[in-house]
Tab-separated table of C-alpha atoms and ligand atoms in Angstrom:
chain	number	residue	atom	x	y	z
A	1	MET	CA	20.326	-13.313	32.042
A	2	SER	CA	21.796	-12.331	35.417
A	3	GLN	CA	20.067	-11.015	38.482
A	4	ILE	CA	20.957	-7.418	39.164
A	5	ILE	CA	22.446	-6.651	42.581
A	6	ASP	CA	20.708	-3.339	43.110
A	7	GLY	CA	23.126	-1.236	45.164
A	8	LYS	CA	20.755	1.691	45.212
A	9	LEU	CA	17.942	-0.335	46.730
A	10	LEU	CA	20.195	-2.190	49.173
A	11	SER	CA	21.726	1.054	50.342
A	12	GLN	CA	18.336	2.740	50.647
A	13	ASN	CA	17.126	-0.117	52.881
A	14	LEU	CA	20.259	0.064	55.021
A	15	LYS	CA	20.007	3.844	55.365
A	16	GLU	CA	16.375	3.542	56.426
A	17	GLU	CA	17.402	1.026	59.113
A	18	MET	CA	20.064	3.474	60.318
A	19	ARG	CA	17.569	6.336	60.280
A	20	ASP	CA	15.170	4.244	62.373
A	21	SER	CA	17.909	3.626	64.946
A	22	MET	CA	18.689	7.337	65.479
A	23	PRO	CA	15.978	8.145	68.050
A	24	SER	CA	17.144	5.324	70.324
A	25	LEU	CA	20.791	6.401	69.963
A	26	LYS	CA	19.821	9.938	70.858
A	27	GLU	CA	17.850	8.735	73.844
A	28	ARG	CA	20.613	6.454	75.067
A	29	TYR	CA	23.687	8.632	74.420
A	30	GLY	CA	22.203	12.123	74.464
A	31	ARG	CA	23.248	12.861	70.890
A	32	VAL	CA	23.422	11.326	67.437
A	33	PRO	CA	26.674	10.368	65.647
A	34	CYS	CA	28.545	13.144	63.833
A	35	LEU	CA	30.641	12.879	60.685
A	36	ALA	CA	33.152	15.602	59.770
A	37	VAL	CA	34.080	15.805	56.103
A	38	ILE	CA	37.070	17.864	54.995
A	39	ILE	CA	37.416	18.923	51.384
A	40	VAL	CA	40.399	20.778	49.982
A	41	GLY	CA	40.024	22.691	46.710
A	42	ASP	CA	37.412	22.620	43.978
A	43	ASN	CA	37.814	19.271	42.225
A	44	PRO	CA	34.293	18.746	40.776
A	45	ALA	CA	34.307	14.963	41.292
A	46	SER	CA	35.424	15.383	44.931
A	47	ARG	CA	32.760	18.039	45.477
A	48	SER	CA	30.096	15.733	44.110
A	49	TYR	CA	31.249	12.813	46.343
A	50	VAL	CA	31.274	15.096	49.380
A	51	ARG	CA	27.766	16.373	48.595
A	52	GLY	CA	26.590	12.753	48.453
A	53	LYS	CA	28.140	12.010	51.849
A	54	ILE	CA	26.613	15.046	53.555
A	55	LYS	CA	23.240	14.273	51.968
A	56	ALA	CA	23.372	10.664	53.193
A	57	ALA	CA	24.234	11.824	56.726
A	58	ALA	CA	21.212	14.140	56.674
A	59	PHE	CA	19.004	11.312	55.401
A	60	VAL	CA	19.951	8.942	58.216
A	61	GLY	CA	19.558	11.764	60.722
A	62	MET	CA	23.123	12.049	61.931
A	63	ASP	CA	25.011	15.300	62.368
A	64	SER	CA	27.645	16.350	59.890
A	65	ARG	CA	30.214	19.080	59.560
A	66	LEU	CA	31.624	20.183	56.264
A	67	VAL	CA	35.060	21.795	56.443
A	68	GLU	CA	35.928	23.450	53.132
A	69	LEU	CA	39.525	24.538	52.670
A	70	PRO	CA	41.145	26.336	49.720
A	71	GLU	CA	43.485	24.533	47.322
A	72	THR	CA	46.313	26.637	48.762
A	73	VAL	CA	45.874	25.452	52.353
A	74	SER	CA	49.173	24.271	53.805
A	75	GLU	CA	49.754	20.793	55.151
A	76	ARG	CA	50.321	22.289	58.587
A	77	GLU	CA	46.971	24.107	58.520
A	78	LEU	CA	45.181	20.934	57.441
A	79	LEU	CA	46.907	18.992	60.227
A	80	GLU	CA	45.702	21.627	62.695
A	81	VAL	CA	42.107	21.166	61.504
A	82	ILE	CA	42.418	17.406	61.941
A	83	ASP	CA	43.967	17.862	65.363
A	84	SER	CA	41.069	20.009	66.457
A	85	LEU	CA	38.494	17.489	65.155
A	86	ASN	CA	40.439	14.654	66.839
A	87	GLY	CA	39.980	16.455	70.157
A	88	ASP	CA	36.331	17.344	69.582
A	89	CYS	CA	34.156	14.960	71.614
A	90	ALA	CA	31.110	15.786	69.484
A	91	VAL	CA	32.772	14.395	66.321
A	92	ASP	CA	32.826	10.608	65.784
A	93	GLY	CA	34.154	10.315	62.259
A	94	ILE	CA	36.670	12.305	60.222
A	95	LEU	CA	36.902	11.882	56.486
A	96	VAL	CA	39.399	13.751	54.346
A	97	GLN	CA	38.253	13.634	50.743
A	98	LEU	CA	41.038	12.376	48.481
A	99	PRO	CA	42.905	13.226	46.340
A	100	LEU	CA	44.648	16.122	48.066
A	101	PRO	CA	46.710	18.772	46.249
A	102	ALA	CA	50.244	17.635	45.414
A	103	HIS	CA	51.901	19.825	48.087
A	104	ILE	CA	50.128	17.863	50.852
A	105	SER	CA	51.219	14.356	51.831
A	106	GLU	CA	48.150	12.104	51.903
A	107	ASP	CA	50.043	9.657	54.089
A	108	ARG	CA	50.808	12.281	56.731
A	109	ILE	CA	47.182	13.441	56.710
A	110	ILE	CA	45.750	9.919	57.050
A	111	ASP	CA	48.271	9.115	59.785
A	112	ALA	CA	47.116	12.188	61.725
A	113	ILE	CA	43.489	11.099	61.999
A	114	ASP	CA	42.687	9.547	65.381
A	115	ILE	CA	42.236	5.852	64.597
A	116	ARG	CA	39.016	5.915	66.626
A	117	LYS	CA	37.575	8.445	64.148
A	118	ASP	CA	39.053	6.895	60.995
A	119	VAL	CA	35.719	6.143	59.289
A	120	ASP	CA	37.444	5.461	55.950
A	121	GLY	CA	39.535	2.714	57.529
A	122	PHE	CA	42.679	4.043	55.787
A	123	HIS	CA	44.830	4.655	58.896
A	124	PRO	CA	47.804	2.235	58.896
A	125	GLN	CA	46.768	0.899	62.304
A	126	ASN	CA	43.303	0.115	60.951
A	127	VAL	CA	44.839	-1.567	57.913
A	128	ALA	CA	47.113	-3.621	60.192
A	129	ASN	CA	44.155	-4.609	62.361
A	130	LEU	CA	42.197	-5.691	59.277
A	131	TRP	CA	45.048	-7.945	58.138
A	132	LEU	CA	45.536	-9.291	61.651
A	133	SER	CA	41.787	-10.025	61.933
A	134	ARG	CA	41.523	-7.716	64.934
A	135	PRO	CA	38.603	-5.335	65.530
A	136	CYS	CA	38.890	-2.498	63.018
A	137	THR	CA	37.028	-0.106	60.793
A	138	VAL	CA	36.606	-1.853	57.457
A	139	PRO	CA	37.070	0.527	54.475
A	140	CYS	CA	33.743	1.585	52.989
A	141	THR	CA	33.957	0.279	49.416
A	142	PRO	CA	35.183	-3.217	50.399
A	143	LYS	CA	32.559	-3.357	53.153
A	144	GLY	CA	29.852	-2.451	50.617
A	145	ILE	CA	31.159	-5.055	48.184
A	146	MET	CA	30.920	-7.774	50.843
A	147	ALA	CA	27.362	-6.726	51.683
A	148	MET	CA	26.442	-6.956	47.997
A	149	ILE	CA	27.977	-10.410	47.634
A	150	GLU	CA	26.189	-11.540	50.792
A	151	SER	CA	22.895	-10.156	49.486
A	152	THR	CA	22.875	-12.853	46.806
A	153	GLY	CA	22.600	-15.567	49.460
A	154	VAL	CA	25.285	-17.584	47.643
A	155	PRO	CA	27.609	-19.192	50.226
A	156	ILE	CA	31.137	-17.787	49.976
A	157	PRO	CA	33.240	-20.567	51.621
A	158	GLY	CA	35.169	-22.617	49.087
A	159	LYS	CA	34.359	-20.294	46.185
A	160	LYS	CA	37.094	-19.079	43.844
A	161	ALA	CA	37.282	-15.304	44.017
A	162	VAL	CA	39.275	-13.186	41.602
A	163	ILE	CA	39.860	-9.524	42.319
A	164	VAL	CA	41.198	-7.506	39.422
A	165	GLY	CA	43.115	-4.576	40.921
A	166	ARG	CA	45.399	-4.433	43.938
A	167	SER	CA	44.876	-0.925	45.308
A	168	ASN	CA	45.088	-0.273	49.034
A	169	ILE	CA	41.545	1.077	49.131
A	170	VAL	CA	39.716	-1.608	47.138
A	171	GLY	CA	41.570	-4.644	45.775
A	172	LYS	CA	43.709	-5.620	48.769
A	173	PRO	CA	41.077	-5.162	51.504
A	174	VAL	CA	38.416	-6.982	49.445
A	175	ALA	CA	40.853	-9.873	49.057
A	176	LYS	CA	41.352	-10.036	52.816
A	177	LEU	CA	37.612	-9.881	53.533
A	178	LEU	CA	36.919	-12.686	51.050
A	179	LEU	CA	39.766	-14.700	52.567
A	180	ASP	CA	38.148	-14.210	55.981
A	181	ARG	CA	34.983	-15.720	54.493
A	182	ASN	CA	36.981	-18.756	53.324
A	183	ALA	CA	36.984	-17.986	49.620
A	184	THR	CA	40.070	-19.017	47.658
A	185	VAL	CA	41.384	-15.679	46.527
A	186	THR	CA	43.428	-14.561	43.535
A	187	ILE	CA	44.467	-10.937	43.092
A	188	ALA	CA	45.072	-10.000	39.469
A	189	HIS	CA	46.756	-6.804	38.247
A	190	SER	CA	48.324	-5.183	35.225
A	191	ARG	CA	51.093	-7.811	35.032
A	192	THR	CA	48.805	-10.828	35.348
A	193	ALA	CA	49.370	-13.282	32.522
A	194	ASP	CA	46.233	-14.367	30.642
A	195	LEU	CA	43.849	-12.242	32.656
A	196	ALA	CA	40.854	-13.547	30.689
A	197	GLN	CA	41.575	-17.136	31.749
A	198	VAL	CA	42.147	-16.108	35.382
A	199	CYS	CA	38.806	-14.253	35.406
A	200	ARG	CA	36.958	-17.162	33.784
A	201	GLU	CA	37.792	-19.326	36.799
A	202	ALA	CA	36.098	-16.942	39.224
A	203	ASP	CA	32.882	-17.796	41.019
A	204	ILE	CA	33.150	-14.291	42.444
A	205	LEU	CA	34.728	-11.667	40.194
A	206	VAL	CA	35.473	-8.192	41.537
A	207	ALA	CA	36.664	-5.628	38.981
A	208	ALA	CA	38.454	-2.617	40.502
A	209	VAL	CA	40.668	-1.381	37.711
A	210	GLY	CA	39.518	1.978	36.379
A	211	ARG	CA	39.395	0.927	32.708
A	212	ALA	CA	36.084	1.307	30.942
A	213	GLU	CA	34.349	-2.010	30.158
A	214	MET	CA	37.593	-4.018	30.029
A	215	ILE	CA	36.007	-7.180	31.486
A	216	SER	CA	33.887	-8.642	28.723
A	217	GLY	CA	31.331	-11.443	28.875
A	218	ASP	CA	33.805	-13.994	27.515
A	219	MET	CA	35.963	-13.399	30.631
A	220	VAL	CA	33.092	-14.302	32.981
A	221	LYS	CA	32.259	-17.790	34.237
A	222	ALA	CA	28.638	-18.806	33.754
A	223	GLY	CA	26.670	-18.075	36.918
A	224	ALA	CA	29.428	-16.017	38.578
A	225	ILE	CA	28.826	-13.116	40.936
A	226	VAL	CA	30.290	-10.028	39.238
A	227	ILE	CA	30.967	-6.895	41.256
A	228	ASP	CA	31.899	-3.882	39.165
A	229	VAL	CA	33.697	-1.241	41.225
A	230	GLY	CA	34.889	0.883	38.319
A	231	ILE	CA	33.624	4.377	37.673
A	232	ASN	CA	34.675	5.601	34.248
A	233	ARG	CA	33.253	8.506	32.308
A	234	ILE	CA	33.231	7.919	28.569
A	235	ALA	CA	32.558	10.483	25.879
A	236	LEU	CA	29.658	9.874	23.516
A	237	PRO	CA	29.593	10.880	19.826
A	238	ASP	CA	26.977	13.584	20.511
A	239	GLY	CA	29.407	15.361	22.863
A	240	SER	CA	27.743	14.191	26.076
A	241	SER	CA	29.197	11.525	28.375
A	242	ARG	CA	28.068	8.632	30.509
A	243	LEU	CA	29.367	6.548	33.407
A	244	VAL	CA	30.393	2.973	32.800
A	245	GLY	CA	32.086	0.387	34.958
A	246	ASP	CA	35.116	-1.809	34.412
A	247	VAL	CA	32.790	-4.566	33.226
A	248	ASP	CA	31.046	-4.597	29.867
A	249	PHE	CA	27.583	-4.916	31.373
A	250	GLU	CA	25.885	-5.798	28.086
A	251	SER	CA	27.919	-8.953	27.435
A	252	ALA	CA	28.744	-9.900	31.056
A	253	SER	CA	25.130	-9.781	32.211
A	254	LYS	CA	24.283	-12.491	29.680
A	255	VAL	CA	26.711	-14.883	31.400
A	256	ALA	CA	26.914	-13.923	35.094
A	257	GLY	CA	24.515	-15.198	37.741
A	258	TYR	CA	24.515	-11.858	39.567
A	259	ILE	CA	25.936	-8.524	38.504
A	260	THR	CA	26.146	-4.973	39.840
A	261	PRO	CA	25.217	-2.085	37.544
A	262	VAL	CA	27.151	1.161	37.091
A	263	PRO	CA	25.827	3.565	38.198
A	264	GLY	CA	23.625	2.278	41.002
A	265	GLY	CA	25.871	-0.527	42.232
A	266	VAL	CA	28.956	-0.217	44.412
A	267	GLY	CA	28.862	3.622	44.474
A	268	PRO	CA	25.763	4.064	46.658
A	269	MET	CA	26.869	1.199	48.918
A	270	THR	CA	30.203	2.933	49.563
A	271	ILE	CA	28.462	6.031	50.890
A	272	THR	CA	26.072	3.963	52.970
A	273	MET	CA	28.942	2.058	54.550
A	274	LEU	CA	30.501	5.387	55.496
A	275	MET	CA	27.356	6.085	57.497
A	276	ALA	CA	27.561	2.604	59.031
A	277	ASN	CA	31.217	3.155	59.975
A	278	THR	CA	30.402	6.498	61.595
A	279	ILE	CA	27.721	4.851	63.725
A	280	GLU	CA	30.147	2.050	64.612
A	281	CYS	CA	32.842	4.524	65.702
A	282	PHE	CA	30.233	6.410	67.731
A	283	LEU	CA	29.150	3.207	69.474
A	284	ARG	CA	32.690	1.926	70.052
A	285	PHE	CA	34.475	5.078	71.105
A	286	SER	CA	32.240	8.007	72.025
A	287	GLY	CA	32.347	6.968	75.684
A	288	ALA	CA	36.159	7.248	75.639
A	289	CYS	CA	36.118	10.983	74.958
B	1	NDP	P1	43.907	2.131	41.265
B	1	NDP	O1	44.207	2.945	40.056
B	1	NDP	O2	44.529	2.484	42.561
B	1	NDP	O3	44.261	0.608	40.961
B	1	NDP	C1	43.929	0.024	39.746
B	1	NDP	C2	44.388	-1.396	39.731
B	1	NDP	O4	44.021	-1.949	38.472
B	1	NDP	C3	45.890	-1.561	39.876
B	1	NDP	O5	46.172	-2.577	40.804
B	1	NDP	C4	46.353	-1.939	38.486
B	1	NDP	O6	47.422	-2.857	38.444
B	1	NDP	C5	45.134	-2.639	37.941
B	1	NDP	N1	45.124	-2.575	36.487
B	1	NDP	C6	45.309	-1.505	35.695
B	1	NDP	N2	45.237	-1.863	34.400
B	1	NDP	C7	45.036	-3.194	34.380
B	1	NDP	C8	44.903	-4.140	33.346
B	1	NDP	N3	44.956	-3.791	32.058
B	1	NDP	N4	44.709	-5.424	33.667
B	1	NDP	C9	44.640	-5.794	34.975
B	1	NDP	N5	44.760	-4.935	36.009
B	1	NDP	C10	44.961	-3.651	35.696
B	1	NDP	O7	42.321	2.099	41.344
B	1	NDP	P2	41.277	2.013	42.568
B	1	NDP	O8	41.304	0.656	43.188
B	1	NDP	O9	41.400	3.199	43.416
B	1	NDP	O10	39.928	2.171	41.733
B	1	NDP	C11	39.561	1.258	40.726
B	1	NDP	C12	38.268	1.735	40.092
B	1	NDP	O11	37.263	1.736	41.067
B	1	NDP	C13	38.313	3.168	39.548
B	1	NDP	O12	37.476	3.240	38.403
B	1	NDP	C14	37.713	3.987	40.671
B	1	NDP	O13	37.105	5.169	40.197
B	1	NDP	C15	36.676	3.027	41.182
B	1	NDP	N6	36.311	3.229	42.577
B	1	NDP	C16	34.992	3.215	42.849
B	1	NDP	C17	34.548	3.356	44.135
B	1	NDP	C18	33.099	3.314	44.383
B	1	NDP	O14	32.658	3.716	45.435
B	1	NDP	N7	32.300	2.811	43.457
B	1	NDP	C19	35.479	3.571	45.242
B	1	NDP	C20	36.868	3.466	44.869
B	1	NDP	C21	37.255	3.320	43.564
B	1	NDP	P3	48.921	-2.492	38.928
B	1	NDP	O15	48.858	-2.514	40.443
B	1	NDP	O16	49.735	-3.575	38.363
B	1	NDP	O17	49.218	-1.130	38.387
């Protein structure tokens, strides 16, 4: 039976450390870090993520600003809001909750965020810096995944890592971070031939697909570290629903050495890393304002 990598506990410990550091930040810099979160429209999932982010900021004792805009807001108006937050010396991080309505270009919005306040690490310059191994803001989910892998104490160098999924926000950056730690990295995707065999070779298996329980125990190498990024809501016969990951926890946990649960795995770590990134931006750039 595997050991559970408890994302909830890890993130709670990290948030408490951050909370403990706030008084000294306030004393040294005269204020605490501030995260601005922009939400457009009423998407329930987005609203719930945003609530979690604001709650986490309050827990660690940093300031936050919630900017709520209607679904009908124009791209120009949203750009003006970003511009004003870019110029606001009391704001260290700007996060625009995605997805945005179809009439707004996500690329143009991300490009408009001052790279020094890009706490999501999605700005193209941040992405370039990550791939060039220059100082950068590491995207929150990949950063949380690395912290979870590191929490096992298993050395990463020389390990075979397989990442299933090649998105810009999870799969690709995780691959780069594992490469930086000297893992031998394979990125699998929807066209990968014999995915099960590719996965079975992984000492570290990261599933970021968005397909409920598609990675079964027979696709997992004995003793592997399994990180389940997926968040999928499945309907139950009684009409209710529940969240499951991309990994079939029941069968995979019998084979893996370490495994993350869903919920309570990567999700809480993502939010915690957003707090960490806001503090990092505050420390790196607030003096430049
Ligand atoms: P995307 O939809 O952007 O990417 C999914 C990837 O999975 C694609 O690369 C796709 O391949 C690949 N894929 C799809 N079907 C298969 C298949 N049958 N076999 C192999 N690969 C396949 O997803 P994201 O990376 O944004 O998110 C992935 C999951 O992680 C989602 O469930 C999302 O909700 C969750 N998530 C969770 C976060 C958290 O904080 N816990 C944060 C971000 C995401 P191809 O490129 O060929 O189409």
